[in-house]
C-alpha cells in the first residue's frame, strides 16, 4: 500500500539556522559516546538545507504558477497580434484599391491638364471633387495603416519581452532549486556516512541539539514525520524480514526531522543491529514507540519529550534498503511486542491515509 500525505511546512528557515549546542552523548543502550561539534554541525546543516530546499520548492512552484499565468497573457497577446496582422493586411489592400481607382479616374493628372481636357466646367468640378474625396480616403487609409503598423510593432515587442521574461524566471528558479537540492543531497549522504560508522562501531555519536520549531500542536498525538509517503505496512511479508514487517514505514529523505508522536520519556537510544540507529519512547498510557534506521538523534536516554518534538533525523542505517523511517508501536520496549501502528494512531486522532 502506498499513499502520501503532504502538510504545510511549520518550520521557518531561520529557526534551523541557529547554532547546535553539544549535548551529553549516548551510545548503544546508554553507554557514553563520542559526539563532536563537527558531527553536530553537519546535522544542523542538513536541517537548514532541508528547510531551504522546502522554501525553494515553494518559490519554484509559485514561479511555475506565475509563469503559467504569464503564458496565458502571452497567448492572448498572440491572438491580438494575429487580429492586428489581419487588419493591417486589409488596410494595405484598401490602399492598393484606392490608388488603383485614382489612377483609373485620372487622379494622377495635374490640375491644369484636367481643365484643358474637361468637356465643360461642371465636368471639371465633378472630377476635382472626386479627386479630393479619393485623396482624403487615401490619406485616412494611410494614417490608419501607419498607426496599425506602429501598434503591431509595439505589441510584437511586448509579446517577445513577456515570453523572454517567463523563460528567464523559470530558468532562474530551476537553477536555485537544483543548487540547494544538490547541496542537500551531498550533506544528507555525509550525515548517513557518519551514521553508518556509528552503527559499525556499535556506539552512538551522541545527541545533537537542533533548535526546535516554534510549533504548538493542539492535539496530543501527531504523525512521526510531517511530509511522507507510506511504504511497507505492518504485517507485510517478503525476503527483507525474517517473519513479517513489524511496523509502518514512512518513505522520507535522509535528514528529515523525526517527531515524537506523543509525550513520553526516552527509554533507549541504540546504534547497532538490524534497526541501525533507533530511539524508543515510553508513553504515559504504557505503550512504547520505536523510531528506527535514523541518521542522527537529538535526544538523550532518560530525557522527557513532548508531542511533535524533534527527536532525530531519518536515514537508512542498519538493515535498510533505502531512506525511510521505520515506526513501531509496542506493548514493551523490546522487539517482538509490536502492534499495528496505523489503527493505534487512528484511535488517538492521527490519520495516515
mmCIF file of N, CA, C and O in Angstrom, residues 60-151:
data_model
loop_
_atom_site.group_PDB
_atom_site.id
_atom_site.type_symbol
_atom_site.label_atom_id
_atom_site.label_comp_id
_atom_site.label_asym_id
_atom_site.label_seq_id
_atom_site.Cartn_x
_atom_site.Cartn_y
_atom_site.Cartn_z
ATOM 1 N N UNK A 60 9.649 27.832 -6.351
ATOM 2 C CA UNK A 60 9.628 27.269 -7.702
ATOM 3 C C UNK A 60 8.194 27.006 -8.148
ATOM 4 O O UNK A 60 7.807 27.340 -9.273
ATOM 5 N N UNK A 61 7.403 26.406 -7.249
ATOM 6 C CA UNK A 61 6.012 26.124 -7.595
ATOM 7 C C UNK A 61 5.220 27.412 -7.811
ATOM 8 O O UNK A 61 4.399 27.503 -8.729
ATOM 9 N N UNK A 62 5.489 28.431 -6.958
ATOM 10 C CA UNK A 62 4.824 29.723 -7.147
ATOM 11 C C UNK A 62 5.260 30.359 -8.467
ATOM 12 O O UNK A 62 4.455 30.951 -9.193
ATOM 13 N N UNK A 63 6.567 30.219 -8.775
ATOM 14 C CA UNK A 63 7.075 30.747 -10.035
ATOM 15 C C UNK A 63 6.464 30.050 -11.236
ATOM 16 O O UNK A 63 6.194 30.681 -12.262
ATOM 17 N N UNK A 64 6.247 28.734 -11.106
ATOM 18 C CA UNK A 64 5.613 28.000 -12.189
ATOM 19 C C UNK A 64 4.180 28.484 -12.414
ATOM 20 O O UNK A 64 3.711 28.592 -13.555
ATOM 21 N N UNK A 65 3.491 28.792 -11.317
ATOM 22 C CA UNK A 65 2.135 29.326 -11.432
ATOM 23 C C UNK A 65 2.162 30.709 -12.094
ATOM 24 O O UNK A 65 1.324 31.020 -12.944
ATOM 25 N N UNK A 66 3.138 31.535 -11.681
ATOM 26 C CA UNK A 66 3.294 32.853 -12.308
ATOM 27 C C UNK A 66 3.608 32.702 -13.797
ATOM 28 O O UNK A 66 3.089 33.448 -14.633
ATOM 29 N N UNK A 67 4.476 31.740 -14.106
ATOM 30 C CA UNK A 67 4.856 31.517 -15.496
ATOM 31 C C UNK A 67 3.657 31.084 -16.324
ATOM 32 O O UNK A 67 3.475 31.529 -17.463
ATOM 33 N N UNK A 68 2.832 30.216 -15.747
ATOM 34 C CA UNK A 68 1.650 29.761 -16.475
ATOM 35 C C UNK A 68 0.684 30.914 -16.713
ATOM 36 O O UNK A 68 0.084 31.027 -17.792
ATOM 37 N N UNK A 69 0.546 31.783 -15.700
ATOM 38 C CA UNK A 69 -0.314 32.961 -15.874
ATOM 39 C C UNK A 69 0.253 33.877 -16.953
ATOM 40 O O UNK A 69 -0.486 34.420 -17.790
ATOM 41 N N UNK A 70 1.585 34.039 -16.947
ATOM 42 C CA UNK A 70 2.226 34.880 -17.962
ATOM 43 C C UNK A 70 2.078 34.264 -19.356
ATOM 44 O O UNK A 70 1.898 34.977 -20.346
ATOM 45 N N UNK A 71 2.161 32.938 -19.415
ATOM 46 C CA UNK A 71 1.966 32.268 -20.706
ATOM 47 C C UNK A 71 0.542 32.501 -21.223
ATOM 48 O O UNK A 71 0.336 32.684 -22.422
ATOM 49 N N UNK A 72 -0.430 32.490 -20.298
ATOM 50 C CA UNK A 72 -1.806 32.766 -20.693
ATOM 51 C C UNK A 72 -1.951 34.166 -21.269
ATOM 52 O O UNK A 72 -2.607 34.370 -22.298
ATOM 53 N N UNK A 73 -1.310 35.135 -20.603
ATOM 54 C CA UNK A 73 -1.351 36.517 -21.103
ATOM 55 C C UNK A 73 -0.656 36.619 -22.460
ATOM 56 O O UNK A 73 -1.124 37.313 -23.358
ATOM 57 N N UNK A 74 0.477 35.917 -22.577
ATOM 58 C CA UNK A 74 1.219 35.966 -23.836
ATOM 59 C C UNK A 74 0.408 35.332 -24.974
ATOM 60 O O UNK A 74 0.429 35.814 -26.108
ATOM 61 N N UNK A 75 -0.306 34.242 -24.649
ATOM 62 C CA UNK A 75 -1.140 33.619 -25.678
ATOM 63 C C UNK A 75 -2.258 34.564 -26.128
ATOM 64 O O UNK A 75 -2.573 34.644 -27.326
ATOM 65 N N UNK A 76 -2.852 35.284 -25.178
ATOM 66 C CA UNK A 76 -3.885 36.261 -25.535
ATOM 67 C C UNK A 76 -3.289 37.375 -26.402
ATOM 68 O O UNK A 76 -3.924 37.858 -27.343
ATOM 69 N N UNK A 77 -2.071 37.788 -26.044
ATOM 70 C CA UNK A 77 -1.395 38.822 -26.823
ATOM 71 C C UNK A 77 -1.095 38.332 -28.228
ATOM 72 O O UNK A 77 -1.219 39.078 -29.206
ATOM 73 N N UNK A 78 -0.742 37.052 -28.352
ATOM 74 C CA UNK A 78 -0.502 36.494 -29.683
ATOM 75 C C UNK A 78 -1.788 36.486 -30.505
ATOM 76 O O UNK A 78 -1.771 36.747 -31.712
ATOM 77 N N UNK A 79 -2.916 36.204 -29.853
ATOM 78 C CA UNK A 79 -4.195 36.246 -30.554
ATOM 79 C C UNK A 79 -4.497 37.668 -31.025
ATOM 80 O O UNK A 79 -4.976 37.883 -32.148
ATOM 81 N N UNK A 80 -4.199 38.651 -30.154
ATOM 82 C CA UNK A 80 -4.394 40.053 -30.532
ATOM 83 C C UNK A 80 -3.502 40.424 -31.708
ATOM 84 O O UNK A 80 -3.936 41.108 -32.650
ATOM 85 N N UNK A 81 -2.263 39.969 -31.655
ATOM 86 C CA UNK A 81 -1.334 40.255 -32.758
ATOM 87 C C UNK A 81 -1.849 39.646 -34.061
ATOM 88 O O UNK A 81 -1.719 40.254 -35.129
ATOM 89 N N UNK A 82 -2.416 38.454 -33.966
ATOM 90 C CA UNK A 82 -2.958 37.828 -35.170
ATOM 91 C C UNK A 82 -4.064 38.678 -35.786
ATOM 92 O O UNK A 82 -4.104 38.866 -37.011
ATOM 93 N N UNK A 83 -4.950 39.196 -34.940
ATOM 94 C CA UNK A 83 -6.023 40.062 -35.452
ATOM 95 C C UNK A 83 -5.445 41.335 -36.055
ATOM 96 O O UNK A 83 -5.892 41.802 -37.115
ATOM 97 N N UNK A 84 -4.447 41.920 -35.360
ATOM 98 C CA UNK A 84 -3.844 43.157 -35.866
ATOM 99 C C UNK A 84 -3.132 42.919 -37.203
ATOM 100 O O UNK A 84 -3.173 43.785 -38.091
ATOM 101 N N UNK A 85 -2.500 41.772 -37.345
ATOM 102 C CA UNK A 85 -1.838 41.478 -38.617
ATOM 103 C C UNK A 85 -2.863 41.359 -39.750
ATOM 104 O O UNK A 85 -2.622 41.845 -40.869
ATOM 105 N N UNK A 86 -3.983 40.721 -39.446
ATOM 106 C CA UNK A 86 -5.034 40.595 -40.472
ATOM 107 C C UNK A 86 -5.620 41.972 -40.830
ATOM 108 O O UNK A 86 -5.870 42.269 -42.008
ATOM 109 N N UNK A 87 -5.833 42.819 -39.811
ATOM 110 C CA UNK A 87 -6.357 44.167 -40.072
ATOM 111 C C UNK A 87 -5.368 44.999 -40.877
ATOM 112 O O UNK A 87 -5.757 45.753 -41.781
ATOM 113 N N UNK A 88 -4.089 44.860 -40.546
ATOM 114 C CA UNK A 88 -3.066 45.614 -41.288
ATOM 115 C C UNK A 88 -3.017 45.167 -42.746
ATOM 116 O O UNK A 88 -2.882 45.993 -43.664
ATOM 117 N N UNK A 89 -3.122 43.862 -42.965
ATOM 118 C CA UNK A 89 -3.127 43.352 -44.337
ATOM 119 C C UNK A 89 -4.337 43.894 -45.102
ATOM 120 O O UNK A 89 -4.238 44.258 -46.291
ATOM 121 N N UNK A 90 -5.488 43.983 -44.428
ATOM 122 C CA UNK A 90 -6.693 44.526 -45.073
ATOM 123 C C UNK A 90 -6.506 45.998 -45.419
ATOM 124 O O UNK A 90 -6.941 46.462 -46.489
ATOM 125 N N UNK A 91 -5.858 46.757 -44.515
ATOM 126 C CA UNK A 91 -5.594 48.175 -44.800
ATOM 127 C C UNK A 91 -4.674 48.332 -46.002
ATOM 128 O O UNK A 91 -4.859 49.244 -46.824
ATOM 129 N N UNK A 92 -3.684 47.470 -46.097
ATOM 130 C CA UNK A 92 -2.796 47.545 -47.260
ATOM 131 C C UNK A 92 -3.578 47.267 -48.547
ATOM 132 O O UNK A 92 -3.340 47.908 -49.584
ATOM 133 N N UNK A 93 -4.491 46.311 -48.484
ATOM 134 C CA UNK A 93 -5.335 46.035 -49.654
ATOM 135 C C UNK A 93 -6.174 47.265 -50.014
ATOM 136 O O UNK A 93 -6.340 47.596 -51.199
ATOM 137 N N UNK A 94 -6.714 47.940 -48.980
ATOM 138 C CA UNK A 94 -7.514 49.149 -49.218
ATOM 139 C C UNK A 94 -6.683 50.231 -49.893
ATOM 140 O O UNK A 94 -7.147 50.919 -50.817
ATOM 141 N N UNK A 95 -5.440 50.403 -49.430
ATOM 142 C CA UNK A 95 -4.561 51.411 -50.045
ATOM 143 C C UNK A 95 -4.329 51.115 -51.523
ATOM 144 O O UNK A 95 -4.362 52.003 -52.375
ATOM 145 N N UNK A 96 -4.073 49.853 -51.814
ATOM 146 C CA UNK A 96 -3.864 49.479 -53.218
ATOM 147 C C UNK A 96 -5.091 49.731 -54.052
ATOM 148 O O UNK A 96 -5.002 50.228 -55.189
ATOM 149 N N UNK A 97 -6.271 49.416 -53.486
ATOM 150 C CA UNK A 97 -7.521 49.625 -54.226
ATOM 151 C C UNK A 97 -7.751 51.107 -54.496
ATOM 152 O O UNK A 97 -8.109 51.511 -55.609
ATOM 153 N N UNK A 98 -7.535 51.965 -53.463
ATOM 154 C CA UNK A 98 -7.741 53.412 -53.634
ATOM 155 C C UNK A 98 -6.770 53.976 -54.667
ATOM 156 O O UNK A 98 -7.134 54.788 -55.535
ATOM 157 N N UNK A 99 -5.511 53.549 -54.570
ATOM 158 C CA UNK A 99 -4.502 54.056 -55.511
ATOM 159 C C UNK A 99 -4.844 53.665 -56.941
ATOM 160 O O UNK A 99 -4.723 54.485 -57.884
ATOM 161 N N UNK A 100 -5.288 52.417 -57.135
ATOM 162 C CA UNK A 100 -5.660 51.981 -58.475
ATOM 163 C C UNK A 100 -6.873 52.758 -59.004
ATOM 164 O O UNK A 100 -6.929 53.134 -60.180
ATOM 165 N N UNK A 101 -7.838 53.017 -58.116
ATOM 166 C CA UNK A 101 -9.025 53.775 -58.525
ATOM 167 C C UNK A 101 -8.647 55.190 -58.925
ATOM 168 O O UNK A 101 -9.161 55.731 -59.925
ATOM 169 N N UNK A 102 -7.758 55.817 -58.183
ATOM 170 C CA UNK A 102 -7.318 57.180 -58.526
ATOM 171 C C UNK A 102 -6.650 57.210 -59.898
ATOM 172 O O UNK A 102 -6.863 58.114 -60.694
ATOM 173 N N UNK A 103 -5.834 56.197 -60.127
ATOM 174 C CA UNK A 103 -5.128 56.176 -61.410
ATOM 175 C C UNK A 103 -6.115 56.031 -62.560
ATOM 176 O O UNK A 103 -6.008 56.713 -63.587
ATOM 177 N N UNK A 104 -7.093 55.158 -62.408
ATOM 178 C CA UNK A 104 -8.075 54.953 -63.468
ATOM 179 C C UNK A 104 -8.912 56.207 -63.699
ATOM 180 O O UNK A 104 -9.317 56.497 -64.828
ATOM 181 N N UNK A 105 -9.200 56.964 -62.657
ATOM 182 C CA UNK A 105 -10.069 58.137 -62.770
ATOM 183 C C UNK A 105 -9.302 59.424 -63.055
ATOM 184 O O UNK A 105 -9.839 60.519 -62.914
ATOM 185 N N UNK A 106 -8.035 59.303 -63.344
ATOM 186 C CA UNK A 106 -7.246 60.478 -63.702
ATOM 187 C C UNK A 106 -6.696 61.220 -62.515
ATOM 188 O O UNK A 106 -6.302 62.384 -62.646
ATOM 189 N N UNK A 107 -6.700 60.586 -61.374
ATOM 190 C CA UNK A 107 -6.215 61.283 -60.187
ATOM 191 C C UNK A 107 -4.756 61.615 -60.271
ATOM 192 O O UNK A 107 -4.274 62.499 -59.568
ATOM 193 N N UNK A 108 -4.049 60.958 -61.208
ATOM 194 C CA UNK A 108 -2.627 61.225 -61.305
ATOM 195 C C UNK A 108 -2.296 62.388 -62.222
ATOM 196 O O UNK A 108 -1.149 62.796 -62.340
ATOM 197 N N UNK A 109 -3.329 62.966 -62.947
ATOM 198 C CA UNK A 109 -3.061 64.088 -63.861
ATOM 199 C C UNK A 109 -2.955 65.394 -63.099
ATOM 200 O O UNK A 109 -3.669 65.620 -62.126
ATOM 201 N N UNK A 110 -2.111 66.339 -63.586
ATOM 202 C CA UNK A 110 -2.057 67.672 -62.987
ATOM 203 C C UNK A 110 -3.398 68.373 -63.169
ATOM 204 O O UNK A 110 -4.166 68.085 -64.079
ATOM 205 N N UNK A 111 -3.676 69.340 -62.277
ATOM 206 C CA UNK A 111 -4.937 70.076 -62.338
ATOM 207 C C UNK A 111 -5.084 70.806 -63.671
ATOM 208 O O UNK A 111 -6.167 70.829 -64.284
ATOM 209 N N UNK A 112 -4.023 71.426 -64.201
ATOM 210 C CA UNK A 112 -4.088 72.170 -65.479
ATOM 211 C C UNK A 112 -4.499 71.252 -66.614
ATOM 212 O O UNK A 112 -5.321 71.605 -67.475
ATOM 213 N N UNK A 113 -3.972 70.037 -66.629
ATOM 214 C CA UNK A 113 -4.325 69.092 -67.690
ATOM 215 C C UNK A 113 -5.788 68.700 -67.585
ATOM 216 O O UNK A 113 -6.480 68.542 -68.600
ATOM 217 N N UNK A 114 -6.277 68.564 -66.368
ATOM 218 C CA UNK A 114 -7.682 68.215 -66.200
ATOM 219 C C UNK A 114 -8.586 69.329 -66.742
ATOM 220 O O UNK A 114 -9.635 69.058 -67.339
ATOM 221 N N UNK A 115 -8.208 70.620 -66.524
ATOM 222 C CA UNK A 115 -9.012 71.751 -67.016
ATOM 223 C C UNK A 115 -9.048 71.755 -68.543
ATOM 224 O O UNK A 115 -10.085 71.952 -69.183
ATOM 225 N N UNK A 116 -7.893 71.527 -69.148
ATOM 226 C CA UNK A 116 -7.806 71.555 -70.617
ATOM 227 C C UNK A 116 -8.625 70.425 -71.224
ATOM 228 O O UNK A 116 -9.325 70.592 -72.230
ATOM 229 N N UNK A 117 -8.546 69.242 -70.614
ATOM 230 C CA UNK A 117 -9.213 68.069 -71.177
ATOM 231 C C UNK A 117 -10.696 67.995 -70.836
ATOM 232 O O UNK A 117 -11.434 67.208 -71.438
ATOM 233 N N UNK A 118 -11.142 68.821 -69.873
ATOM 234 C CA UNK A 118 -12.549 68.751 -69.477
ATOM 235 C C UNK A 118 -13.450 69.248 -70.593
ATOM 236 O O UNK A 118 -13.152 70.249 -71.248
ATOM 237 N N UNK A 119 -14.617 68.576 -70.838
ATOM 238 C CA UNK A 119 -15.588 68.995 -71.862
ATOM 239 C C UNK A 119 -16.339 70.241 -71.428
ATOM 240 O O UNK A 119 -16.726 71.067 -72.262
ATOM 241 N N UNK A 120 -16.566 70.404 -70.134
ATOM 242 C CA UNK A 120 -17.248 71.605 -69.636
ATOM 243 C C UNK A 120 -16.840 71.818 -68.187
ATOM 244 O O UNK A 120 -16.328 70.900 -67.518
ATOM 245 N N UNK A 121 -17.024 73.043 -67.644
ATOM 246 C CA UNK A 121 -16.610 73.360 -66.272
ATOM 247 C C UNK A 121 -17.259 72.441 -65.235
ATOM 248 O O UNK A 121 -16.632 72.057 -64.245
ATOM 249 N N UNK A 122 -18.534 72.066 -65.454
ATOM 250 C CA UNK A 122 -19.219 71.223 -64.471
ATOM 251 C C UNK A 122 -18.546 69.858 -64.366
ATOM 252 O O UNK A 122 -18.372 69.301 -63.286
ATOM 253 N N UNK A 123 -18.145 69.330 -65.529
ATOM 254 C CA UNK A 123 -17.451 68.031 -65.529
ATOM 255 C C UNK A 123 -16.134 68.139 -64.779
ATOM 256 O O UNK A 123 -15.736 67.243 -64.041
ATOM 257 N N UNK A 124 -15.461 69.308 -64.997
ATOM 258 C CA UNK A 124 -14.171 69.505 -64.329
ATOM 259 C C UNK A 124 -14.351 69.555 -62.807
ATOM 260 O O UNK A 124 -13.580 68.960 -62.049
ATOM 261 N N UNK A 125 -15.404 70.269 -62.364
ATOM 262 C CA UNK A 125 -15.639 70.389 -60.918
ATOM 263 C C UNK A 125 -15.956 69.024 -60.295
ATOM 264 O O UNK A 125 -15.513 68.710 -59.201
ATOM 265 N N UNK A 126 -16.757 68.218 -61.039
ATOM 266 C CA UNK A 126 -17.063 66.889 -60.519
ATOM 267 C C UNK A 126 -15.792 66.044 -60.408
ATOM 268 O O UNK A 126 -15.596 65.305 -59.443
ATOM 269 N N UNK A 127 -14.928 66.204 -61.397
ATOM 270 C CA UNK A 127 -13.670 65.460 -61.356
ATOM 271 C C UNK A 127 -12.797 65.884 -60.181
ATOM 272 O O UNK A 127 -12.171 65.062 -59.518
ATOM 273 N N UNK A 128 -12.754 67.235 -59.970
ATOM 274 C CA UNK A 128 -11.955 67.736 -58.847
ATOM 275 C C UNK A 128 -12.500 67.246 -57.505
ATOM 276 O O UNK A 128 -11.742 66.888 -56.606
ATOM 277 N N UNK A 129 -13.849 67.239 -57.413
ATOM 278 C CA UNK A 129 -14.456 66.775 -56.166
ATOM 279 C C UNK A 129 -14.141 65.281 -55.923
ATOM 280 O O UNK A 129 -13.799 64.874 -54.802
ATOM 281 N N UNK A 130 -14.241 64.500 -56.989
ATOM 282 C CA UNK A 130 -13.944 63.068 -56.867
ATOM 283 C C UNK A 130 -12.484 62.845 -56.488
ATOM 284 O O UNK A 130 -12.151 61.976 -55.674
ATOM 285 N N UNK A 131 -11.615 63.652 -57.091
ATOM 286 C CA UNK A 131 -10.190 63.535 -56.792
ATOM 287 C C UNK A 131 -9.910 63.880 -55.326
ATOM 288 O O UNK A 131 -9.167 63.179 -54.628
ATOM 289 N N UNK A 132 -10.544 64.991 -54.865
ATOM 290 C CA UNK A 132 -10.339 65.413 -53.479
ATOM 291 C C UNK A 132 -10.829 64.343 -52.506
ATOM 292 O O UNK A 132 -10.186 64.057 -51.490
ATOM 293 N N UNK A 133 -11.993 63.738 -52.821
ATOM 294 C CA UNK A 133 -12.530 62.703 -51.946
ATOM 295 C C UNK A 133 -11.624 61.473 -51.930
ATOM 296 O O UNK A 133 -11.360 60.871 -50.878
ATOM 297 N N UNK A 134 -11.141 61.136 -53.128
ATOM 298 C CA UNK A 134 -10.234 59.992 -53.214
ATOM 299 C C UNK A 134 -8.942 60.255 -52.445
ATOM 300 O O UNK A 134 -8.404 59.363 -51.785
ATOM 301 N N UNK A 135 -8.451 61.482 -52.529
ATOM 302 C CA UNK A 135 -7.230 61.839 -51.816
ATOM 303 C C UNK A 135 -7.450 61.766 -50.298
ATOM 304 O O UNK A 135 -6.597 61.299 -49.538
ATOM 305 N N UNK A 136 -8.634 62.234 -49.870
ATOM 306 C CA UNK A 136 -8.968 62.173 -48.442
ATOM 307 C C UNK A 136 -9.045 60.727 -47.970
ATOM 308 O O UNK A 136 -8.527 60.377 -46.901
ATOM 309 N N UNK A 137 -9.688 59.891 -48.785
ATOM 310 C CA UNK A 137 -9.765 58.474 -48.430
ATOM 311 C C UNK A 137 -8.377 57.850 -48.324
ATOM 312 O O UNK A 137 -8.087 57.050 -47.437
ATOM 313 N N UNK A 138 -7.522 58.252 -49.282
ATOM 314 C CA UNK A 138 -6.164 57.712 -49.283
ATOM 315 C C UNK A 138 -5.406 58.152 -48.040
ATOM 316 O O UNK A 138 -4.733 57.351 -47.385
ATOM 317 N N UNK A 139 -5.491 59.453 -47.696
ATOM 318 C CA UNK A 139 -4.795 59.968 -46.511
ATOM 319 C C UNK A 139 -5.294 59.289 -45.234
ATOM 320 O O UNK A 139 -4.498 58.942 -44.354
ATOM 321 N N UNK A 140 -6.613 59.105 -45.163
ATOM 322 C CA UNK A 140 -7.192 58.436 -43.981
ATOM 323 C C UNK A 140 -6.681 57.002 -43.870
ATOM 324 O O UNK A 140 -6.296 56.531 -42.802
ATOM 325 N N UNK A 141 -6.694 56.314 -45.007
ATOM 326 C CA UNK A 141 -6.231 54.929 -45.009
ATOM 327 C C UNK A 141 -4.755 54.833 -44.662
ATOM 328 O O UNK A 141 -4.327 53.934 -43.932
ATOM 329 N N UNK A 142 -3.958 55.773 -45.160
ATOM 330 C CA UNK A 142 -2.531 55.780 -44.840
ATOM 331 C C UNK A 142 -2.301 55.989 -43.344
ATOM 332 O O UNK A 142 -1.453 55.342 -42.732
ATOM 333 N N UNK A 143 -3.070 56.922 -42.759
ATOM 334 C CA UNK A 143 -2.945 57.188 -41.323
ATOM 335 C C UNK A 143 -3.305 55.953 -40.498
ATOM 336 O O UNK A 143 -2.601 55.592 -39.550
ATOM 337 N N UNK A 144 -4.406 55.309 -40.856
ATOM 338 C CA UNK A 144 -4.809 54.101 -40.139
ATOM 339 C C UNK A 144 -3.762 53.002 -40.288
ATOM 340 O O UNK A 144 -3.449 52.293 -39.341
ATOM 341 N N UNK A 145 -3.194 52.906 -41.484
ATOM 342 C CA UNK A 145 -2.190 51.873 -41.729
ATOM 343 C C UNK A 145 -0.933 52.127 -40.905
ATOM 344 O O UNK A 145 -0.376 51.209 -40.304
ATOM 345 N N UNK A 146 -0.519 53.402 -40.860
ATOM 346 C CA UNK A 146 0.694 53.726 -40.085
ATOM 347 C C UNK A 146 0.468 53.444 -38.597
ATOM 348 O O UNK A 146 1.350 52.907 -37.916
ATOM 349 N N UNK A 147 -0.687 53.820 -38.079
ATOM 350 C CA UNK A 147 -0.972 53.574 -36.660
ATOM 351 C C UNK A 147 -1.040 52.073 -36.368
ATOM 352 O O UNK A 147 -0.556 51.605 -35.339
ATOM 353 N N UNK A 148 -1.663 51.341 -37.291
ATOM 354 C CA UNK A 148 -1.760 49.891 -37.108
ATOM 355 C C UNK A 148 -0.381 49.243 -37.130
ATOM 356 O O UNK A 148 -0.084 48.349 -36.338
ATOM 357 N N UNK A 149 0.476 49.711 -38.057
ATOM 358 C CA UNK A 149 1.831 49.158 -38.136
ATOM 359 C C UNK A 149 2.611 49.452 -36.853
ATOM 360 O O UNK A 149 3.326 48.582 -36.329
ATOM 361 N N UNK A 150 2.460 50.685 -36.327
ATOM 362 C CA UNK A 150 3.167 51.054 -35.105
ATOM 363 C C UNK A 150 2.661 50.233 -33.914
ATOM 364 O O UNK A 150 3.450 49.763 -33.085
ATOM 365 N N UNK A 151 1.333 50.080 -33.844
ATOM 366 C CA UNK A 151 0.754 49.302 -32.752
ATOM 367 C C UNK A 151 1.194 47.845 -32.843
ATOM 368 O O UNK A 151 1.508 47.205 -31.839
#
